[in-house]
Amino acid sequence: MNDNIILKGKKVEDILKEAELRSCPVQRVLYSLTEFIKEVMCGKCFPCAFGTEEARIIAIKLSQWVAGISEKDIDSLKRIGLNMVAGSLCKNGKDLGNFIADTVETSYEEIKKHIVEACPYEECVNIVNYIINPDICNRCGECFRICKYFAIIREKNNYKKVYISYEIDQTKCTKCGECVEICPENAIDVIVNNRNIIEMIGEQ
């Protein structure tokens, strides 16, 4: 085993500590793989070089609720991790492999929710939309003023010189949540896979 391979940037242990800061297990796996490929991987052994790329694709699909993703893909994540532990030439690949396999094993049900329901932590933003409820919105403009990404669209009634509707541009929205926090009427719904996250929490 070659433990003398020089790291390109971060240490593996630092990457894994940073990954642990994320609540969502899919995001933990995705972050660790992305940073490992960018900062650490030397590409000298097959299980690590090809396994990390395959695992990252699966993690991206899980985070984006891509059609066709299944439990077989989750099982593949664990298999890739175990193969890295068994076949990587250095401790770096083995440590990442252990992290992936352990995350899948301990958080399997949470990961599976990305297939059948949604990200339970709202960290996989591509399957989350923020929607302004027009029946509740009082057109105060607080969301428009606080949004630093210019994602709030408002329509003005030129006759009455007032804004009559507010919408969120999903292509600009980063799901930072500031508009939700500042809204005095709680008029902004967080929709995950066409379901209101507030309703989902109430069902648990």
PDB file of C-alpha atoms in Angstrom, residues 1-198:
ATOM      1  CA  MET A   1       0.000   0.000   0.000  1.00  0.00           C
ATOM      2  CA  ASN A   2       1.390   3.399  -0.995  1.00  0.00           C
ATOM      3  CA  ASP A   3       0.770   5.955   1.756  1.00  0.00           C
ATOM      4  CA  ASN A   4       3.283   8.430   0.338  1.00  0.00           C
ATOM      5  CA  ILE A   5       1.165   9.783  -2.503  1.00  0.00           C
ATOM      6  CA  ILE A   6       1.308  13.587  -2.350  1.00  0.00           C
ATOM      7  CA  LEU A   7      -1.997  15.383  -1.923  1.00  0.00           C
ATOM      8  CA  LYS A   8      -2.894  18.091  -4.430  1.00  0.00           C
ATOM      9  CA  GLY A   9      -4.616  20.322  -1.881  1.00  0.00           C
ATOM     10  CA  LYS A  10      -6.796  19.491   1.104  1.00  0.00           C
ATOM     11  CA  LYS A  11      -6.274  16.473   3.303  1.00  0.00           C
ATOM     12  CA  VAL A  12      -8.869  13.714   3.141  1.00  0.00           C
ATOM     13  CA  GLU A  13      -9.667  14.034   6.834  1.00  0.00           C
ATOM     14  CA  ASP A  14     -10.456  17.735   6.356  1.00  0.00           C
ATOM     15  CA  ILE A  15     -12.753  16.986   3.418  1.00  0.00           C
ATOM     16  CA  LEU A  16     -14.643  14.370   5.415  1.00  0.00           C
ATOM     17  CA  LYS A  17     -15.011  16.750   8.377  1.00  0.00           C
ATOM     18  CA  GLU A  18     -16.438  19.398   6.054  1.00  0.00           C
ATOM     19  CA  ALA A  19     -18.784  16.821   4.521  1.00  0.00           C
ATOM     20  CA  GLU A  20     -20.107  15.943   7.974  1.00  0.00           C
ATOM     21  CA  LEU A  21     -21.338  19.524   8.377  1.00  0.00           C
ATOM     22  CA  ARG A  22     -24.125  18.700   5.913  1.00  0.00           C
ATOM     23  CA  SER A  23     -27.294  17.156   7.316  1.00  0.00           C
ATOM     24  CA  CYS A  24     -28.314  15.366   4.120  1.00  0.00           C
ATOM     25  CA  PRO A  25     -26.389  12.099   3.554  1.00  0.00           C
ATOM     26  CA  VAL A  26     -26.582  12.529  -0.222  1.00  0.00           C
ATOM     27  CA  GLN A  27     -24.960  15.942   0.082  1.00  0.00           C
ATOM     28  CA  ARG A  28     -22.297  14.522   2.413  1.00  0.00           C
ATOM     29  CA  VAL A  29     -21.387  11.878  -0.143  1.00  0.00           C
ATOM     30  CA  LEU A  30     -21.552  14.306  -3.071  1.00  0.00           C
ATOM     31  CA  TYR A  31     -19.377  16.903  -1.340  1.00  0.00           C
ATOM     32  CA  SER A  32     -16.763  14.369  -0.254  1.00  0.00           C
ATOM     33  CA  LEU A  33     -16.514  12.921  -3.763  1.00  0.00           C
ATOM     34  CA  THR A  34     -16.368  16.301  -5.498  1.00  0.00           C
ATOM     35  CA  GLU A  35     -13.651  17.631  -3.200  1.00  0.00           C
ATOM     36  CA  PHE A  36     -11.703  14.362  -3.289  1.00  0.00           C
ATOM     37  CA  ILE A  37     -11.620  14.355  -7.092  1.00  0.00           C
ATOM     38  CA  LYS A  38     -10.601  18.015  -7.178  1.00  0.00           C
ATOM     39  CA  GLU A  39      -8.121  18.109  -4.304  1.00  0.00           C
ATOM     40  CA  VAL A  40      -6.748  14.635  -3.598  1.00  0.00           C
ATOM     41  CA  MET A  41      -7.203  11.936  -6.230  1.00  0.00           C
ATOM     42  CA  CYS A  42      -4.035  10.918  -8.060  1.00  0.00           C
ATOM     43  CA  GLY A  43      -5.740   8.556 -10.525  1.00  0.00           C
ATOM     44  CA  LYS A  44      -3.205   5.761 -10.098  1.00  0.00           C
ATOM     45  CA  CYS A  45      -5.609   2.977  -9.141  1.00  0.00           C
ATOM     46  CA  PHE A  46      -8.746   1.753 -10.906  1.00  0.00           C
ATOM     47  CA  PRO A  47     -11.151   1.422  -7.922  1.00  0.00           C
ATOM     48  CA  CYS A  48     -10.497   5.005  -6.872  1.00  0.00           C
ATOM     49  CA  ALA A  49     -10.189   6.733 -10.252  1.00  0.00           C
ATOM     50  CA  PHE A  50     -13.269   5.154 -11.817  1.00  0.00           C
ATOM     51  CA  GLY A  51     -15.219   4.475  -8.640  1.00  0.00           C
ATOM     52  CA  THR A  52     -15.290   8.093  -7.514  1.00  0.00           C
ATOM     53  CA  GLU A  53     -16.585   9.290 -10.884  1.00  0.00           C
ATOM     54  CA  GLU A  54     -19.306   6.623 -10.985  1.00  0.00           C
ATOM     55  CA  ALA A  55     -20.318   7.335  -7.389  1.00  0.00           C
ATOM     56  CA  ARG A  56     -20.427  11.084  -7.999  1.00  0.00           C
ATOM     57  CA  ILE A  57     -22.794  10.630 -10.954  1.00  0.00           C
ATOM     58  CA  ILE A  58     -25.118   8.556  -8.769  1.00  0.00           C
ATOM     59  CA  ALA A  59     -25.003  11.155  -5.980  1.00  0.00           C
ATOM     60  CA  ILE A  60     -25.823  13.947  -8.441  1.00  0.00           C
ATOM     61  CA  LYS A  61     -28.795  11.983  -9.781  1.00  0.00           C
ATOM     62  CA  LEU A  62     -30.057  11.387  -6.243  1.00  0.00           C
ATOM     63  CA  SER A  63     -29.701  15.070  -5.379  1.00  0.00           C
ATOM     64  CA  GLN A  64     -31.622  16.110  -8.492  1.00  0.00           C
ATOM     65  CA  TRP A  65     -34.365  13.451  -8.344  1.00  0.00           C
ATOM     66  CA  VAL A  66     -33.483  12.227 -11.843  1.00  0.00           C
ATOM     67  CA  ALA A  67     -36.064   9.900 -13.379  1.00  0.00           C
ATOM     68  CA  GLY A  68     -35.042   6.251 -13.274  1.00  0.00           C
ATOM     69  CA  ILE A  69     -32.917   6.484 -10.142  1.00  0.00           C
ATOM     70  CA  SER A  70     -33.593   3.493  -7.896  1.00  0.00           C
ATOM     71  CA  GLU A  71     -32.489   1.571  -4.829  1.00  0.00           C
ATOM     72  CA  LYS A  72     -30.051  -0.313  -7.060  1.00  0.00           C
ATOM     73  CA  ASP A  73     -28.134   2.943  -7.439  1.00  0.00           C
ATOM     74  CA  ILE A  74     -27.983   3.367  -3.660  1.00  0.00           C
ATOM     75  CA  ASP A  75     -26.661  -0.186  -3.374  1.00  0.00           C
ATOM     76  CA  SER A  76     -24.106   0.655  -6.066  1.00  0.00           C
ATOM     77  CA  LEU A  77     -22.863   3.568  -3.953  1.00  0.00           C
ATOM     78  CA  LYS A  78     -22.109   1.223  -1.075  1.00  0.00           C
ATOM     79  CA  ARG A  79     -20.520  -1.325  -3.423  1.00  0.00           C
ATOM     80  CA  ILE A  80     -18.238   1.350  -4.880  1.00  0.00           C
ATOM     81  CA  GLY A  81     -17.212   2.435  -1.390  1.00  0.00           C
ATOM     82  CA  LEU A  82     -16.362  -1.117  -0.365  1.00  0.00           C
ATOM     83  CA  ASN A  83     -14.430  -1.684  -3.609  1.00  0.00           C
ATOM     84  CA  MET A  84     -12.393   1.434  -2.874  1.00  0.00           C
ATOM     85  CA  VAL A  85     -11.591   0.129   0.591  1.00  0.00           C
ATOM     86  CA  ALA A  86     -10.474  -3.208  -0.838  1.00  0.00           C
ATOM     87  CA  GLY A  87      -8.642  -2.014  -3.930  1.00  0.00           C
ATOM     88  CA  SER A  88      -7.295   1.509  -3.432  1.00  0.00           C
ATOM     89  CA  LEU A  89      -3.517   1.755  -3.299  1.00  0.00           C
ATOM     90  CA  CYS A  90      -3.393   4.415  -0.602  1.00  0.00           C
ATOM     91  CA  LYS A  91      -5.093   5.309   2.654  1.00  0.00           C
ATOM     92  CA  ASN A  92      -6.794   8.309   1.026  1.00  0.00           C
ATOM     93  CA  GLY A  93      -8.988   6.193  -1.241  1.00  0.00           C
ATOM     94  CA  LYS A  94      -9.680   3.692   1.514  1.00  0.00           C
ATOM     95  CA  ASP A  95     -10.798   6.431   3.912  1.00  0.00           C
ATOM     96  CA  LEU A  96     -13.171   7.916   1.345  1.00  0.00           C
ATOM     97  CA  GLY A  97     -14.490   4.457   0.494  1.00  0.00           C
ATOM     98  CA  ASN A  98     -15.206   3.786   4.160  1.00  0.00           C
ATOM     99  CA  PHE A  99     -16.968   7.135   4.458  1.00  0.00           C
ATOM    100  CA  ILE A 100     -19.229   6.414   1.476  1.00  0.00           C
ATOM    101  CA  ALA A 101     -20.065   2.849   2.540  1.00  0.00           C
ATOM    102  CA  ASP A 102     -20.733   3.866   6.160  1.00  0.00           C
ATOM    103  CA  THR A 103     -22.914   6.804   5.117  1.00  0.00           C
ATOM    104  CA  VAL A 104     -25.061   4.597   2.898  1.00  0.00           C
ATOM    105  CA  GLU A 105     -25.363   1.902   5.558  1.00  0.00           C
ATOM    106  CA  THR A 106     -26.303   4.251   8.408  1.00  0.00           C
ATOM    107  CA  SER A 107     -28.531   6.597   6.369  1.00  0.00           C
ATOM    108  CA  TYR A 108     -30.093   4.218   3.844  1.00  0.00           C
ATOM    109  CA  GLU A 109     -33.701   5.193   4.562  1.00  0.00           C
ATOM    110  CA  GLU A 110     -32.925   8.912   4.369  1.00  0.00           C
ATOM    111  CA  ILE A 111     -31.168   8.419   1.049  1.00  0.00           C
ATOM    112  CA  LYS A 112     -34.087   6.333  -0.234  1.00  0.00           C
ATOM    113  CA  LYS A 113     -36.432   9.263   0.425  1.00  0.00           C
ATOM    114  CA  HIS A 114     -34.696  11.060  -2.443  1.00  0.00           C
ATOM    115  CA  ILE A 115     -36.220   8.434  -4.735  1.00  0.00           C
ATOM    116  CA  VAL A 116     -39.737   8.023  -3.373  1.00  0.00           C
ATOM    117  CA  GLU A 117     -40.378  11.374  -1.701  1.00  0.00           C
ATOM    118  CA  ALA A 118     -37.867  14.205  -1.332  1.00  0.00           C
ATOM    119  CA  CYS A 119     -34.749  15.423   0.410  1.00  0.00           C
ATOM    120  CA  PRO A 120     -35.857  15.478   4.066  1.00  0.00           C
ATOM    121  CA  TYR A 121     -33.341  18.227   4.859  1.00  0.00           C
ATOM    122  CA  GLU A 122     -34.104  20.568   1.918  1.00  0.00           C
ATOM    123  CA  GLU A 123     -30.400  20.581   1.042  1.00  0.00           C
ATOM    124  CA  CYS A 124     -30.853  19.122  -2.435  1.00  0.00           C
ATOM    125  CA  VAL A 125     -32.081  22.411  -3.876  1.00  0.00           C
ATOM    126  CA  ASN A 126     -32.790  21.121  -7.368  1.00  0.00           C
ATOM    127  CA  ILE A 127     -35.873  19.308  -6.085  1.00  0.00           C
ATOM    128  CA  VAL A 128     -37.032  22.252  -3.974  1.00  0.00           C
ATOM    129  CA  ASN A 129     -39.022  25.268  -5.174  1.00  0.00           C
ATOM    130  CA  TYR A 130     -40.088  28.365  -3.249  1.00  0.00           C
ATOM    131  CA  ILE A 131     -43.547  29.577  -4.273  1.00  0.00           C
ATOM    132  CA  ILE A 132     -45.366  32.754  -3.208  1.00  0.00           C
ATOM    133  CA  ASN A 133     -48.977  31.980  -2.329  1.00  0.00           C
ATOM    134  CA  PRO A 134     -51.014  34.781  -3.957  1.00  0.00           C
ATOM    135  CA  ASP A 135     -53.956  34.179  -1.633  1.00  0.00           C
ATOM    136  CA  ILE A 136     -51.831  34.977   1.427  1.00  0.00           C
ATOM    137  CA  CYS A 137     -49.312  37.501   0.064  1.00  0.00           C
ATOM    138  CA  ASN A 138     -50.125  41.091   1.119  1.00  0.00           C
ATOM    139  CA  ARG A 139     -47.762  42.639  -1.493  1.00  0.00           C
ATOM    140  CA  CYS A 140     -45.635  44.337   1.166  1.00  0.00           C
ATOM    141  CA  GLY A 141     -42.472  43.885  -0.906  1.00  0.00           C
ATOM    142  CA  GLU A 142     -40.244  42.639   1.925  1.00  0.00           C
ATOM    143  CA  CYS A 143     -39.169  39.597  -0.098  1.00  0.00           C
ATOM    144  CA  PHE A 144     -38.336  41.787  -3.088  1.00  0.00           C
ATOM    145  CA  ARG A 145     -36.175  44.079  -0.971  1.00  0.00           C
ATOM    146  CA  ILE A 146     -34.228  41.316   0.777  1.00  0.00           C
ATOM    147  CA  CYS A 147     -33.518  39.091  -2.245  1.00  0.00           C
ATOM    148  CA  LYS A 148     -29.919  39.718  -3.287  1.00  0.00           C
ATOM    149  CA  TYR A 149     -30.273  37.428  -6.309  1.00  0.00           C
ATOM    150  CA  PHE A 150     -33.071  39.454  -7.976  1.00  0.00           C
ATOM    151  CA  ALA A 151     -35.262  36.357  -8.036  1.00  0.00           C
ATOM    152  CA  ILE A 152     -38.476  38.119  -6.994  1.00  0.00           C
ATOM    153  CA  ILE A 153     -40.604  39.297  -9.906  1.00  0.00           C
ATOM    154  CA  ARG A 154     -43.359  41.816  -9.260  1.00  0.00           C
ATOM    155  CA  GLU A 155     -46.081  43.065 -11.586  1.00  0.00           C
ATOM    156  CA  LYS A 156     -47.309  46.628 -11.318  1.00  0.00           C
ATOM    157  CA  ASN A 157     -50.812  47.926 -11.925  1.00  0.00           C
ATOM    158  CA  ASN A 158     -50.057  51.128 -13.814  1.00  0.00           C
ATOM    159  CA  TYR A 159     -53.533  52.493 -13.235  1.00  0.00           C
ATOM    160  CA  LYS A 160     -53.409  52.194  -9.440  1.00  0.00           C
ATOM    161  CA  LYS A 161     -49.608  52.588  -9.268  1.00  0.00           C
ATOM    162  CA  VAL A 162     -49.278  49.575  -6.963  1.00  0.00           C
ATOM    163  CA  TYR A 163     -47.732  46.130  -7.301  1.00  0.00           C
ATOM    164  CA  ILE A 164     -50.451  43.531  -7.705  1.00  0.00           C
ATOM    165  CA  SER A 165     -48.488  40.282  -7.754  1.00  0.00           C
ATOM    166  CA  TYR A 166     -45.168  38.779  -6.702  1.00  0.00           C
ATOM    167  CA  GLU A 167     -43.554  35.631  -8.092  1.00  0.00           C
ATOM    168  CA  ILE A 168     -40.219  33.844  -7.666  1.00  0.00           C
ATOM    169  CA  ASP A 169     -38.020  33.213 -10.700  1.00  0.00           C
ATOM    170  CA  GLN A 170     -36.893  29.610 -10.141  1.00  0.00           C
ATOM    171  CA  THR A 171     -33.932  30.054 -12.496  1.00  0.00           C
ATOM    172  CA  LYS A 172     -32.464  32.739 -10.222  1.00  0.00           C
ATOM    173  CA  CYS A 173     -33.618  31.489  -6.814  1.00  0.00           C
ATOM    174  CA  THR A 174     -30.809  29.913  -4.749  1.00  0.00           C
ATOM    175  CA  LYS A 175     -33.150  28.631  -2.001  1.00  0.00           C
ATOM    176  CA  CYS A 176     -31.288  30.637   0.640  1.00  0.00           C
ATOM    177  CA  GLY A 177     -34.527  30.984   2.622  1.00  0.00           C
ATOM    178  CA  GLU A 178     -34.226  34.680   3.477  1.00  0.00           C
ATOM    179  CA  CYS A 179     -37.555  35.522   1.842  1.00  0.00           C
ATOM    180  CA  VAL A 180     -39.287  32.797   3.859  1.00  0.00           C
ATOM    181  CA  GLU A 181     -37.857  34.151   7.102  1.00  0.00           C
ATOM    182  CA  ILE A 182     -38.766  37.785   6.449  1.00  0.00           C
ATOM    183  CA  CYS A 183     -42.289  37.268   5.081  1.00  0.00           C
ATOM    184  CA  PRO A 184     -44.717  38.643   7.724  1.00  0.00           C
ATOM    185  CA  GLU A 185     -47.629  36.611   6.356  1.00  0.00           C
ATOM    186  CA  ASN A 186     -45.866  33.236   5.922  1.00  0.00           C
ATOM    187  CA  ALA A 187     -46.946  33.427   2.301  1.00  0.00           C
ATOM    188  CA  ILE A 188     -43.970  31.594   0.794  1.00  0.00           C
ATOM    189  CA  ASP A 189     -44.378  27.825   0.518  1.00  0.00           C
ATOM    190  CA  VAL A 190     -41.409  25.466   0.244  1.00  0.00           C
ATOM    191  CA  ILE A 191     -42.454  22.856  -2.300  1.00  0.00           C
ATOM    192  CA  VAL A 192     -40.545  19.577  -2.571  1.00  0.00           C
ATOM    193  CA  ASN A 193     -41.513  17.224  -5.391  1.00  0.00           C
ATOM    194  CA  ASN A 194     -44.856  19.037  -5.650  1.00  0.00           C
ATOM    195  CA  ARG A 195     -45.526  18.682  -1.919  1.00  0.00           C
ATOM    196  CA  ASN A 196     -45.422  21.427   0.686  1.00  0.00           C
ATOM    197  CA  ILE A 197     -42.532  20.730   3.065  1.00  0.00           C
ATOM    198  CA  ILE A 198     -44.607  22.095   5.966  1.00  0.00           C
TER     199      ILE A 198
END
